[in-house]
Coordinates of C-alpha atoms and ligand atoms in Angstrom, one line a residue:
Chain A
M1 CA -9.8 8.0 -54.0
P2 CA -10.2 5.1 -51.5
K3 CA -13.6 3.5 -51.9
V4 CA -15.8 2.6 -49.0
T5 CA -18.8 0.4 -49.2
F6 CA -21.5 1.0 -46.6
I7 CA -24.0 -1.8 -45.9
R8 CA -27.0 0.2 -44.7
P9 CA -29.4 -1.2 -42.0
N10 CA -32.1 -1.8 -44.7
G11 CA -29.6 -4.0 -46.6
E12 CA -28.9 -1.5 -49.3
T13 CA -25.2 -1.0 -50.2
T14 CA -23.8 2.4 -51.0
V15 CA -20.3 2.8 -52.4
V16 CA -18.6 6.1 -51.7
D17 CA -15.4 7.6 -53.1
G18 CA -13.7 8.9 -50.0
A19 CA -10.7 11.3 -49.7
D20 CA -7.3 10.4 -48.2
G21 CA -7.1 11.6 -44.6
T22 CA -10.8 12.0 -44.0
S23 CA -12.6 9.6 -41.7
I24 CA -15.1 7.0 -42.6
M25 CA -17.6 9.0 -40.4
Q26 CA -17.0 12.1 -42.5
T27 CA -17.3 10.1 -45.7
A28 CA -20.7 8.7 -44.5
V29 CA -22.0 12.1 -43.4
S30 CA -21.1 13.9 -46.7
A31 CA -22.7 11.0 -48.6
G32 CA -25.9 11.5 -46.7
I33 CA -25.6 8.1 -44.9
T34 CA -27.6 9.4 -42.0
E35 CA -27.5 6.2 -40.0
V36 CA -24.0 7.3 -39.1
V37 CA -25.3 10.0 -36.7
A38 CA -21.9 11.4 -35.4
E39 CA -23.5 13.8 -33.0
C40 CA -20.2 15.2 -31.7
G41 CA -18.8 15.7 -35.2
G42 CA -15.9 13.4 -34.7
T43 CA -14.4 14.5 -31.5
L44 CA -14.7 11.1 -29.8
A45 CA -17.4 12.3 -27.4
C46 CA -20.6 10.4 -28.4
A47 CA -20.2 6.9 -29.8
T48 CA -23.0 7.6 -32.4
C49 CA -20.7 6.8 -35.3
H50 CA -20.6 3.1 -34.6
V51 CA -19.9 0.7 -37.5
Y52 CA -18.9 -2.9 -37.9
V53 CA -15.8 -3.3 -40.1
H54 CA -17.1 -6.1 -42.3
D55 CA -14.6 -6.8 -45.1
G56 CA -11.7 -5.5 -47.1
P57 CA -8.3 -4.3 -46.0
I58 CA -9.2 -4.3 -42.3
D59 CA -5.5 -4.5 -41.2
A60 CA -4.9 -1.1 -42.9
L61 CA -6.9 0.6 -40.2
P62 CA -5.2 1.9 -37.0
E63 CA -5.9 0.0 -33.8
A64 CA -8.5 1.4 -31.4
S65 CA -7.1 3.8 -28.8
G66 CA -7.8 3.1 -25.1
D67 CA -10.6 5.6 -25.1
E68 CA -12.3 4.2 -28.2
E69 CA -11.9 0.7 -26.9
E70 CA -13.7 1.6 -23.7
M71 CA -16.4 3.6 -25.4
L72 CA -17.4 0.7 -27.6
D73 CA -19.0 -0.8 -24.5
F74 CA -21.7 1.9 -24.8
T75 CA -22.8 1.7 -28.4
A76 CA -26.6 1.5 -28.9
C77 CA -26.3 -1.7 -30.9
P78 CA -24.4 -4.6 -29.4
R79 CA -20.7 -4.5 -29.6
E80 CA -19.1 -7.1 -31.8
P81 CA -15.4 -8.0 -32.3
T82 CA -15.5 -5.9 -35.5
S83 CA -17.1 -2.8 -33.8
R84 CA -15.3 0.6 -34.3
L85 CA -16.1 4.3 -34.0
S86 CA -15.9 5.4 -37.6
C87 CA -14.7 8.9 -36.7
Q88 CA -11.4 7.2 -35.7
L89 CA -10.9 5.5 -39.0
P90 CA -9.0 7.5 -41.6
L91 CA -9.1 6.6 -45.2
S92 CA -5.8 6.1 -47.1
P93 CA -4.8 4.4 -50.4
Q94 CA -4.3 1.3 -48.3
T95 CA -7.9 1.2 -47.1
D96 CA -9.4 1.2 -50.6
G97 CA -12.2 -1.4 -50.8
L98 CA -13.2 -1.4 -47.2
V99 CA -16.7 -2.7 -46.4
V100 CA -18.5 -1.5 -43.3
R101 CA -21.9 -2.4 -41.9
V102 CA -23.9 0.4 -40.3
P103 CA -26.0 -0.7 -37.3
P104 CA -29.7 0.3 -37.2
E105 CA -29.5 2.3 -34.0
Q106 CA -27.0 4.9 -32.7
Y107 CA -29.0 6.1 -29.7
Chain B
M1 CA -51.2 13.2 -43.2
S2 CA -49.8 13.7 -46.6
N3 CA -51.5 17.0 -47.2
R4 CA -50.2 18.6 -44.0
T5 CA -47.6 21.3 -44.1
V6 CA -44.9 21.7 -41.4
V7 CA -43.0 24.9 -41.4
V8 CA -39.7 24.8 -39.4
A9 CA -38.4 28.2 -38.5
G10 CA -34.7 28.3 -38.0
A11 CA -32.3 26.2 -40.1
G12 CA -29.7 25.4 -37.5
Q13 CA -28.9 22.2 -35.6
A14 CA -32.4 21.7 -34.3
G15 CA -34.3 22.8 -37.4
S16 CA -32.3 20.7 -39.8
Q17 CA -32.7 17.7 -37.5
A18 CA -36.5 18.3 -37.2
A19 CA -36.9 18.2 -41.0
A20 CA -34.8 15.1 -41.4
S21 CA -36.5 13.3 -38.5
L22 CA -39.9 14.1 -39.8
R23 CA -39.0 12.1 -43.0
D24 CA -37.5 9.4 -40.9
E25 CA -40.8 9.2 -39.1
G26 CA -42.6 8.7 -42.4
F27 CA -44.2 12.2 -42.6
Q28 CA -45.2 12.6 -46.2
G29 CA -46.6 16.2 -46.2
R30 CA -44.8 19.4 -47.2
I31 CA -41.8 20.5 -45.1
V32 CA -40.5 24.0 -45.4
L33 CA -37.3 24.9 -43.6
V34 CA -36.8 28.6 -43.2
G35 CA -33.5 30.1 -42.1
A36 CA -32.3 33.7 -41.5
E37 CA -28.7 32.8 -42.4
R38 CA -27.7 32.3 -46.0
H39 CA -25.8 29.1 -45.3
A40 CA -27.3 25.6 -45.4
P41 CA -27.5 24.2 -41.8
Y42 CA -24.0 23.8 -40.3
Q43 CA -22.4 22.7 -37.1
R44 CA -21.4 25.5 -34.6
P45 CA -19.1 23.5 -32.2
P46 CA -16.1 23.6 -34.6
L47 CA -16.4 27.4 -35.0
S48 CA -14.7 28.1 -31.6
K49 CA -12.2 25.2 -32.1
G50 CA -10.9 23.4 -35.2
Y51 CA -12.4 25.9 -37.7
L52 CA -10.2 28.7 -36.2
T53 CA -7.0 26.8 -36.7
G54 CA -7.9 25.4 -40.1
K55 CA -8.1 21.9 -38.8
V56 CA -11.8 21.7 -39.8
P57 CA -12.2 23.2 -43.3
P58 CA -15.4 25.1 -44.1
E59 CA -16.8 22.4 -46.3
R60 CA -16.8 20.0 -43.3
L61 CA -19.1 22.2 -41.3
A62 CA -22.3 21.3 -43.2
L63 CA -24.5 19.1 -41.1
R64 CA -25.8 17.3 -44.2
P65 CA -24.7 17.3 -47.8
P66 CA -26.1 20.0 -50.2
S67 CA -28.3 17.5 -52.1
F68 CA -29.8 16.1 -48.9
Y69 CA -32.8 18.5 -48.5
D70 CA -33.8 18.0 -52.2
D71 CA -33.4 14.3 -51.8
I72 CA -35.8 14.1 -48.9
N73 CA -38.1 16.7 -50.4
V74 CA -37.6 19.5 -47.9
E75 CA -38.0 23.0 -49.3
L76 CA -35.2 25.3 -48.0
R77 CA -35.7 29.0 -47.7
L78 CA -32.4 30.4 -46.8
G79 CA -31.3 34.0 -46.1
T80 CA -34.8 35.1 -45.1
P81 CA -36.1 35.1 -41.5
V82 CA -39.6 34.4 -40.3
T83 CA -40.8 37.9 -39.4
S84 CA -44.3 37.2 -38.1
I85 CA -46.5 34.4 -37.0
D86 CA -50.3 34.5 -37.1
V87 CA -51.4 31.6 -34.8
D88 CA -55.1 32.1 -35.6
A89 CA -54.6 31.9 -39.4
R90 CA -51.8 29.4 -38.9
S91 CA -49.4 31.2 -41.2
V92 CA -46.0 32.8 -41.0
G93 CA -44.6 35.8 -42.9
L94 CA -41.1 35.8 -44.2
G95 CA -38.6 38.6 -44.7
N96 CA -38.8 38.1 -48.5
G97 CA -42.6 38.9 -48.4
E98 CA -43.7 35.3 -48.8
R99 CA -46.5 33.9 -46.6
L100 CA -46.6 30.2 -45.7
E101 CA -49.6 28.4 -44.2
Y102 CA -48.9 25.6 -41.8
H103 CA -50.6 22.9 -39.9
D104 CA -47.8 22.8 -37.5
L105 CA -45.0 25.2 -36.9
V106 CA -41.7 24.3 -35.2
L107 CA -39.7 27.1 -33.8
A108 CA -36.0 26.4 -33.8
L109 CA -34.7 30.0 -33.6
G110 CA -31.6 29.4 -31.5
A111 CA -30.0 32.1 -29.4
R112 CA -27.8 35.1 -30.0
N113 CA -24.8 36.4 -28.0
R114 CA -25.5 38.8 -25.2
G115 CA -24.1 42.3 -26.0
L116 CA -21.5 43.9 -23.7
P117 CA -22.8 47.2 -22.4
I118 CA -19.5 49.0 -21.8
D119 CA -17.7 51.8 -23.5
G120 CA -15.6 50.8 -26.4
A121 CA -17.5 47.6 -27.2
D122 CA -18.1 48.9 -30.7
L123 CA -14.4 49.4 -31.5
D124 CA -13.0 47.5 -34.5
G125 CA -11.5 44.3 -33.2
V126 CA -14.1 43.6 -30.6
L127 CA -15.8 40.5 -31.8
T128 CA -18.3 37.8 -30.7
L129 CA -18.7 34.3 -32.0
R130 CA -22.0 32.6 -32.8
S131 CA -22.4 32.3 -36.6
L132 CA -20.2 31.1 -39.4
A133 CA -19.9 34.8 -40.5
D134 CA -18.6 35.7 -37.0
A135 CA -16.2 32.8 -37.1
E136 CA -14.8 33.8 -40.6
E137 CA -14.0 37.2 -39.1
V138 CA -12.3 35.7 -36.0
R139 CA -10.4 33.3 -38.1
R140 CA -9.2 36.1 -40.5
R141 CA -7.9 38.2 -37.6
L142 CA -6.6 35.7 -35.2
P143 CA -3.2 34.9 -36.9
A144 CA -2.3 38.6 -36.9
A145 CA -3.2 39.2 -33.3
S146 CA -0.4 39.5 -30.7
S147 CA -2.6 39.9 -27.6
V148 CA -6.1 38.5 -27.2
V149 CA -8.5 39.3 -24.4
V150 CA -11.6 37.1 -23.9
I151 CA -14.3 38.6 -21.8
G152 CA -16.3 35.9 -20.1
G153 CA -15.0 32.5 -18.9
G154 CA -17.8 30.3 -20.3
F155 CA -17.3 27.3 -22.5
I156 CA -17.1 29.2 -25.8
G157 CA -14.8 31.9 -24.4
L158 CA -12.4 29.3 -23.0
E159 CA -12.4 27.3 -26.2
I160 CA -11.5 30.4 -28.2
A161 CA -8.9 31.4 -25.5
A162 CA -7.4 27.9 -25.6
T163 CA -7.2 28.0 -29.4
A164 CA -5.4 31.4 -29.2
V165 CA -2.9 30.1 -26.7
G166 CA -2.3 27.1 -29.0
L167 CA -1.4 29.6 -31.7
G168 CA 1.2 31.1 -29.4
I169 CA -0.8 34.3 -28.8
A170 CA -0.7 36.0 -25.4
T171 CA -4.3 35.4 -24.1
T172 CA -6.1 36.7 -21.0
V173 CA -9.6 35.7 -19.8
F174 CA -11.6 38.0 -17.6
E175 CA -14.3 36.3 -15.6
V176 CA -16.4 38.4 -13.3
A177 CA -17.2 35.5 -10.9
E178 CA -14.8 34.0 -8.5
Q179 CA -15.3 30.6 -10.1
L180 CA -15.5 29.5 -13.7
M181 CA -19.0 28.6 -14.8
A182 CA -20.2 28.6 -11.3
R183 CA -23.8 27.8 -12.4
V184 CA -22.8 24.7 -14.2
L185 CA -19.5 23.2 -12.9
S186 CA -18.6 21.9 -9.5
P187 CA -16.0 23.9 -7.7
G188 CA -13.3 21.2 -8.0
T189 CA -13.7 20.8 -11.7
A190 CA -13.8 24.5 -12.2
S191 CA -10.5 25.1 -10.3
F192 CA -8.9 22.2 -12.1
L193 CA -9.7 23.9 -15.4
V194 CA -8.3 27.2 -14.3
E195 CA -5.0 25.5 -13.3
A196 CA -4.9 23.3 -16.4
H197 CA -5.3 26.4 -18.6
R198 CA -2.7 28.4 -16.6
R199 CA -0.2 25.5 -17.0
R200 CA -0.7 25.9 -20.8
G201 CA 0.0 29.6 -20.7
M202 CA -3.4 31.2 -20.5
R203 CA -3.9 34.0 -18.1
I204 CA -7.2 33.8 -16.3
D205 CA -8.3 36.6 -14.0
L206 CA -11.2 35.6 -11.8
G207 CA -13.3 38.1 -10.0
T208 CA -12.5 40.6 -12.6
S209 CA -14.9 42.6 -14.8
A210 CA -14.1 44.5 -17.9
A211 CA -15.0 48.1 -17.4
T212 CA -14.0 49.9 -20.6
I213 CA -12.3 49.1 -23.9
T214 CA -10.1 51.7 -25.3
G215 CA -8.6 52.1 -28.8
T216 CA -6.9 54.4 -31.3
H217 CA -8.3 55.4 -34.7
G218 CA -11.3 53.2 -33.9
Q219 CA -9.1 50.1 -33.5
V220 CA -9.1 48.3 -30.1
R221 CA -5.9 48.6 -28.1
A222 CA -6.6 47.6 -24.5
V223 CA -9.2 46.4 -22.0
W224 CA -9.5 48.1 -18.6
T225 CA -10.8 46.2 -15.6
S226 CA -13.0 47.7 -12.9
D227 CA -10.1 47.7 -10.5
G228 CA -8.1 50.0 -12.8
R229 CA -5.7 47.6 -14.5
S230 CA -5.3 47.4 -18.3
V231 CA -4.3 44.6 -20.6
P232 CA -3.2 45.4 -24.1
A233 CA -5.4 43.7 -26.8
D234 CA -5.6 43.9 -30.5
L235 CA -8.4 41.4 -30.5
V236 CA -11.2 41.1 -27.9
L237 CA -13.7 38.3 -27.9
V238 CA -16.9 38.8 -25.9
G239 CA -18.4 35.6 -24.6
I240 CA -20.8 36.5 -21.8
G241 CA -23.6 34.2 -22.6
A242 CA -26.6 34.0 -25.0
V243 CA -30.2 35.2 -25.1
P244 CA -32.8 33.1 -26.8
N245 CA -34.4 34.4 -30.0
T246 CA -38.0 34.8 -28.9
E247 CA -39.2 38.1 -30.3
V248 CA -41.2 36.8 -33.1
A249 CA -42.9 34.3 -30.8
A250 CA -43.7 36.9 -28.1
E251 CA -45.2 39.2 -30.8
A252 CA -47.5 36.4 -31.8
G253 CA -48.7 36.1 -28.3
L254 CA -46.9 32.9 -27.4
L255 CA -45.8 32.5 -23.8
V256 CA -42.2 33.6 -23.4
D257 CA -40.1 33.5 -20.2
N258 CA -36.4 33.2 -20.8
G259 CA -37.2 31.1 -23.9
I260 CA -40.3 30.1 -25.6
V261 CA -42.2 28.2 -23.0
T262 CA -43.2 24.6 -23.8
D263 CA -45.0 21.7 -22.0
P264 CA -43.3 18.3 -21.6
H265 CA -44.1 17.5 -25.2
L266 CA -42.3 20.7 -26.3
R267 CA -45.6 22.2 -27.4
T268 CA -45.9 26.0 -26.8
S269 CA -48.9 27.8 -25.5
D270 CA -50.4 27.4 -28.9
P271 CA -51.3 23.7 -29.7
H272 CA -49.9 23.9 -33.3
V273 CA -46.6 25.6 -32.4
W274 CA -43.6 23.7 -31.0
A275 CA -40.3 25.0 -29.8
I276 CA -36.9 23.2 -29.7
G277 CA -33.3 23.8 -29.1
D278 CA -31.6 26.9 -27.7
C279 CA -34.8 29.0 -27.9
A280 CA -37.0 26.6 -25.9
S281 CA -37.7 26.7 -22.2
F282 CA -39.1 23.2 -21.3
P283 CA -39.8 21.3 -18.1
C284 CA -36.7 19.3 -17.7
A285 CA -37.2 15.7 -16.4
Y286 CA -33.6 15.8 -15.0
A287 CA -34.3 18.9 -12.9
D288 CA -37.5 17.7 -11.2
G289 CA -39.6 19.3 -14.0
R290 CA -38.2 22.8 -13.6
Q291 CA -38.5 25.0 -16.7
M292 CA -35.1 25.4 -18.3
R293 CA -33.2 26.2 -21.4
L294 CA -30.3 24.1 -22.5
E295 CA -27.7 25.2 -25.1
S296 CA -26.2 22.0 -26.5
V297 CA -26.1 19.9 -29.6
Q298 CA -27.6 17.0 -27.8
N299 CA -30.6 19.0 -26.6
A300 CA -31.2 20.5 -30.1
V301 CA -31.1 17.1 -31.7
A302 CA -33.0 15.2 -29.1
Q303 CA -35.8 17.8 -29.0
A304 CA -36.0 17.8 -32.8
R305 CA -36.4 14.1 -32.8
A306 CA -39.0 14.2 -30.1
V307 CA -41.2 16.8 -31.9
A308 CA -40.9 14.9 -35.2
A309 CA -42.1 11.8 -33.4
A310 CA -45.0 13.8 -31.8
L311 CA -46.0 15.1 -35.2
A312 CA -46.0 11.6 -36.5
G313 CA -48.4 10.7 -33.7
R314 CA -46.0 9.2 -31.3
A315 CA -45.9 11.9 -28.6
E316 CA -44.0 11.1 -25.5
Y317 CA -42.8 13.1 -22.6
F318 CA -39.4 14.5 -23.5
R319 CA -36.8 13.1 -21.1
A320 CA -33.5 12.6 -22.8
V321 CA -30.5 12.7 -20.5
P322 CA -28.8 16.1 -21.1
W323 CA -25.2 16.0 -22.1
F324 CA -22.6 18.4 -23.4
W325 CA -19.0 18.5 -24.5
S326 CA -16.4 21.2 -24.8
D327 CA -12.9 20.7 -26.3
Q328 CA -10.4 23.1 -24.9
A329 CA -6.8 22.5 -26.0
D330 CA -6.2 18.8 -25.3
L331 CA -8.9 18.8 -22.6
K332 CA -12.1 17.1 -23.4
I333 CA -14.7 18.2 -21.0
Q334 CA -18.0 16.4 -20.9
I335 CA -21.1 16.7 -18.7
A336 CA -23.8 14.1 -18.3
G337 CA -27.0 15.0 -16.5
L338 CA -27.4 18.2 -14.6
P339 CA -25.0 18.3 -11.7
T340 CA -26.5 21.5 -10.1
G341 CA -28.0 21.1 -6.7
R342 CA -25.3 18.6 -5.7
D343 CA -24.2 18.2 -2.1
T344 CA -21.5 15.6 -2.6
V345 CA -18.8 15.3 -5.3
I346 CA -16.7 12.2 -5.6
M347 CA -13.6 12.3 -7.8
Y348 CA -12.9 9.2 -9.8
G349 CA -9.7 8.8 -11.8
E350 CA -6.4 10.8 -11.8
A351 CA -6.6 14.6 -11.7
E352 CA -2.8 14.8 -11.9
Q353 CA -2.9 13.0 -15.2
E354 CA -5.7 15.3 -16.3
R355 CA -8.1 12.3 -16.6
F356 CA -10.9 12.1 -14.1
S357 CA -14.6 12.3 -13.6
A358 CA -16.4 14.2 -10.8
F359 CA -19.6 12.4 -9.8
C360 CA -22.1 14.8 -8.4
F361 CA -24.8 13.6 -5.9
A362 CA -27.7 15.0 -3.9
G363 CA -27.7 12.6 -1.0
D364 CA -27.6 9.1 -2.6
R365 CA -29.0 10.3 -5.9
L366 CA -26.6 10.7 -8.9
L367 CA -27.3 14.1 -10.5
G368 CA -24.6 14.2 -13.1
V369 CA -21.0 13.6 -13.9
E370 CA -18.3 15.9 -15.2
S371 CA -15.5 14.2 -17.1
V372 CA -12.2 15.4 -18.2
N373 CA -10.5 13.2 -20.9
R374 CA -12.6 10.3 -19.7
P375 CA -15.1 9.8 -22.6
A376 CA -15.9 6.3 -21.6
D377 CA -16.8 7.4 -18.0
H378 CA -19.1 10.0 -19.6
L379 CA -20.9 7.3 -21.7
A380 CA -21.2 5.1 -18.6
A381 CA -22.6 8.0 -16.6
R382 CA -25.2 8.7 -19.3
R383 CA -26.2 5.0 -19.3
L384 CA -26.6 5.0 -15.5
L385 CA -28.8 8.1 -15.7
E386 CA -30.8 6.9 -18.6
L387 CA -31.6 3.5 -17.1
G388 CA -31.8 4.8 -13.5
I389 CA -29.1 2.3 -12.4
P390 CA -28.5 3.2 -8.8
L391 CA -25.0 4.4 -7.8
R392 CA -24.2 6.0 -4.4
P393 CA -21.2 8.0 -3.3
V394 CA -20.1 5.0 -1.1
D395 CA -20.0 2.6 -4.1
L396 CA -17.5 4.7 -5.9
T397 CA -15.0 4.6 -3.1
R398 CA -15.2 0.8 -2.7
P399 CA -12.0 -0.9 -3.8
G400 CA -12.4 -2.7 -7.1
F401 CA -15.5 -0.7 -8.1
D402 CA -15.8 -1.0 -11.9
L403 CA -17.9 1.7 -13.4
R404 CA -17.9 0.5 -17.0
A405 CA -19.0 -3.0 -15.9
L406 CA -21.8 -1.6 -13.9
A407 CA -23.1 0.7 -16.6
S408 CA -22.7 -1.8 -19.4
G409 CA -24.5 -4.5 -17.5
R410 CA -21.5 -6.7 -17.2
S411 CA -21.5 -6.7 -13.4
A412 CA -24.4 -7.1 -11.0
A413 CA -26.1 -4.0 -9.7
V414 CA -24.4 -2.3 -6.8
A415 CA -24.4 -4.4 -3.7
P416 CA -27.5 -3.5 -1.6
A417 CA -27.0 -1.2 1.3
S418 CA -26.0 -3.2 4.4
Ligands
LIG501 C1 -19.2 28.8 -31.1 C2 -20.1 27.8 -30.5 C3 -19.5 26.6 -30.0 C4 -20.3 25.6 -29.5 N1 -19.8 24.4 -29.1 C5 -20.6 23.4 -28.6 C6 -20.0 22.2 -28.1 O1 -18.8 22.0 -28.1 N2 -20.9 21.2 -27.7 C7 -22.2 21.4 -27.6 O2 -23.0 20.5 -27.2 N3 -22.8 22.6 -28.0 C8 -22.0 23.6 -28.5 N4 -22.5 24.8 -28.9 C9 -24.0 25.0 -28.8 C10 -24.8 24.4 -30.0 O3 -24.1 24.7 -31.2 C11 -26.2 24.9 -30.0 O4 -26.8 24.5 -28.7 C12 -27.0 24.4 -31.1 O5 -26.5 24.9 -32.3 C13 -28.5 24.8 -30.9 O6 -29.2 24.5 -32.1 P1 -30.5 25.4 -32.5 O7 -31.0 24.9 -33.7 O8 -31.4 25.6 -31.3 O9 -29.8 26.8 -32.7 P2 -28.9 27.2 -33.9 O10 -28.1 26.1 -34.4 O11 -28.2 28.5 -33.4 O12 -29.9 27.6 -35.1 C14 -30.8 28.6 -35.1 C15 -31.0 29.2 -36.4 O13 -32.2 30.0 -36.5 C16 -31.9 31.2 -37.2 N5 -32.9 32.2 -36.9 C17 -33.0 33.0 -35.8 N6 -34.2 33.7 -35.9 C18 -34.8 33.3 -37.0 C19 -36.0 33.7 -37.6 N7 -36.8 34.6 -37.1 N8 -36.4 33.1 -38.8 C20 -35.6 32.1 -39.3 N9 -34.4 31.8 -38.8 C21 -34.0 32.3 -37.6 C22 -30.5 31.6 -36.8 O14 -29.9 32.4 -37.7 C23 -29.8 30.2 -36.7 O15 -29.3 29.9 -38.0 C24 -21.7 25.8 -29.4 C25 -22.3 27.0 -29.9 C26 -21.5 28.0 -30.4 C27 -22.1 29.3 -30.9
LIG502 S1 -18.6 11.1 -34.0 FE1 -18.8 11.2 -31.9 S2 -17.5 9.6 -31.2 FE2 -17.4 9.4 -33.4

């Protein structure tokens, strides 16, 4: 079970046991981390699942597709070099220990 | 406000968001979320797409985890509808006999599929898709089907048809109009979609209405068109639009006119009753204030948030930019704004590559943008509409025009008209 640590906007951290193959977005939603809004349910249509990949095995994540890359220009909170859309980030044994920061706004 | 009670009627996309947003807004009173279905609030979009193929398993449909409502102290009453509203006494009656008093009532009753008034519509194998229960039935039968007919070429019908084609099933869509989704889509995007689906093996008959459905031993066998043709079918999906669930509101004396009528704050004709989502007819800021009803996740969520804010004392005019998506096979269709009333459409991108956006204008005013496989254009368009950043047809045709730069503020505004 790959673990993901979410640093919430209020500073609280929540550690969640994820499942291989599910996305960080799904992991957040099913753990009740509502600051990951995910309005489109993970179909790469909304950019309300923005996170900053903060620490851990960052290189184990796939590179952003062209569409994701372009969409990151339109997140509600400023884009940073570590910005990703979490519905595009699948968990695997290699991603165990990832730490992501959740921005305060998704709209 | 801690001794106030808010009752939310309808535990779908809008109702569940309203309950959650009320807590986000700091509302400390009692919240009761009443739903006719026995399932905790779930997402409908996957029902006509990934759920049917198994790509989205049932447990991933829940909008929020099971413990969520307890955690935020929202009382769930599932499997029991609101059957009456007494606006004078400010109370609702439930199907289970319970009576709940409220200070404010939020109606989030959704819509139901329009029935098909033709012979044979009651045969076994003639289905419709709105709820999880409907989707379970479609999912159970689809793999065994050899020929599917979809009646109605709307978004949900096309999604189901595209899913069936993807499973290798012979699939025909009958659409009575000469254009797909003529009320919503521009003609260019609509005919692109027809061709794109035909390339993938879907049969689409425009200008064709289903006249009768025939069967043997109560089981559907064929659909006959009004011009006398028949297509064999062992599964028929009816997707000819939805009607808002308004009966309980009308019986309570609330104003109803193709939806529960609200003001710009989403308040109904009674000051303590609000209406949101598919069931609400509201004055839309993006349609010059015309009353309209929108059926989309975005509208349900944004209206829920707006009403929660209003109940927390932060009432604002509701003016979120409408947007919508529909995934059909590998085509991601998105609409930002309301492109009806357009007189000019400018294509941006490569239609041959199945990646483009159609910018719809009335004169020099951008009304909305339809995108196919261009999600970043879609977000850019929403940003332009939201911030009122001007964009004219002529700007789009200028060499070197950079949409993303304009919308994300990385380039100066459009050069002034010369
Ligand atoms: C198959 C399908 C696919 C879709 N795909 C997309 C998509 O890709 N993108 C998109 O943006 N939108 C899509 N939509 C539309 C979107 O799901 C709806 O607009 C959204 O669910 C509306 O939310 P709502 O809360 O108003 O209604 P709903 O989510 O329908 O919830 C209303 C609830 O109220 C309940 N109810 C009704 N009457 C009563 C009563 N008297 N008392 C208590 N409860 C009652 C209903 O049973 C229902 O559970 C799709 C819809 C369907 C059906
Ligand atoms: S959930 Fe919509 S883009 Fe990720």
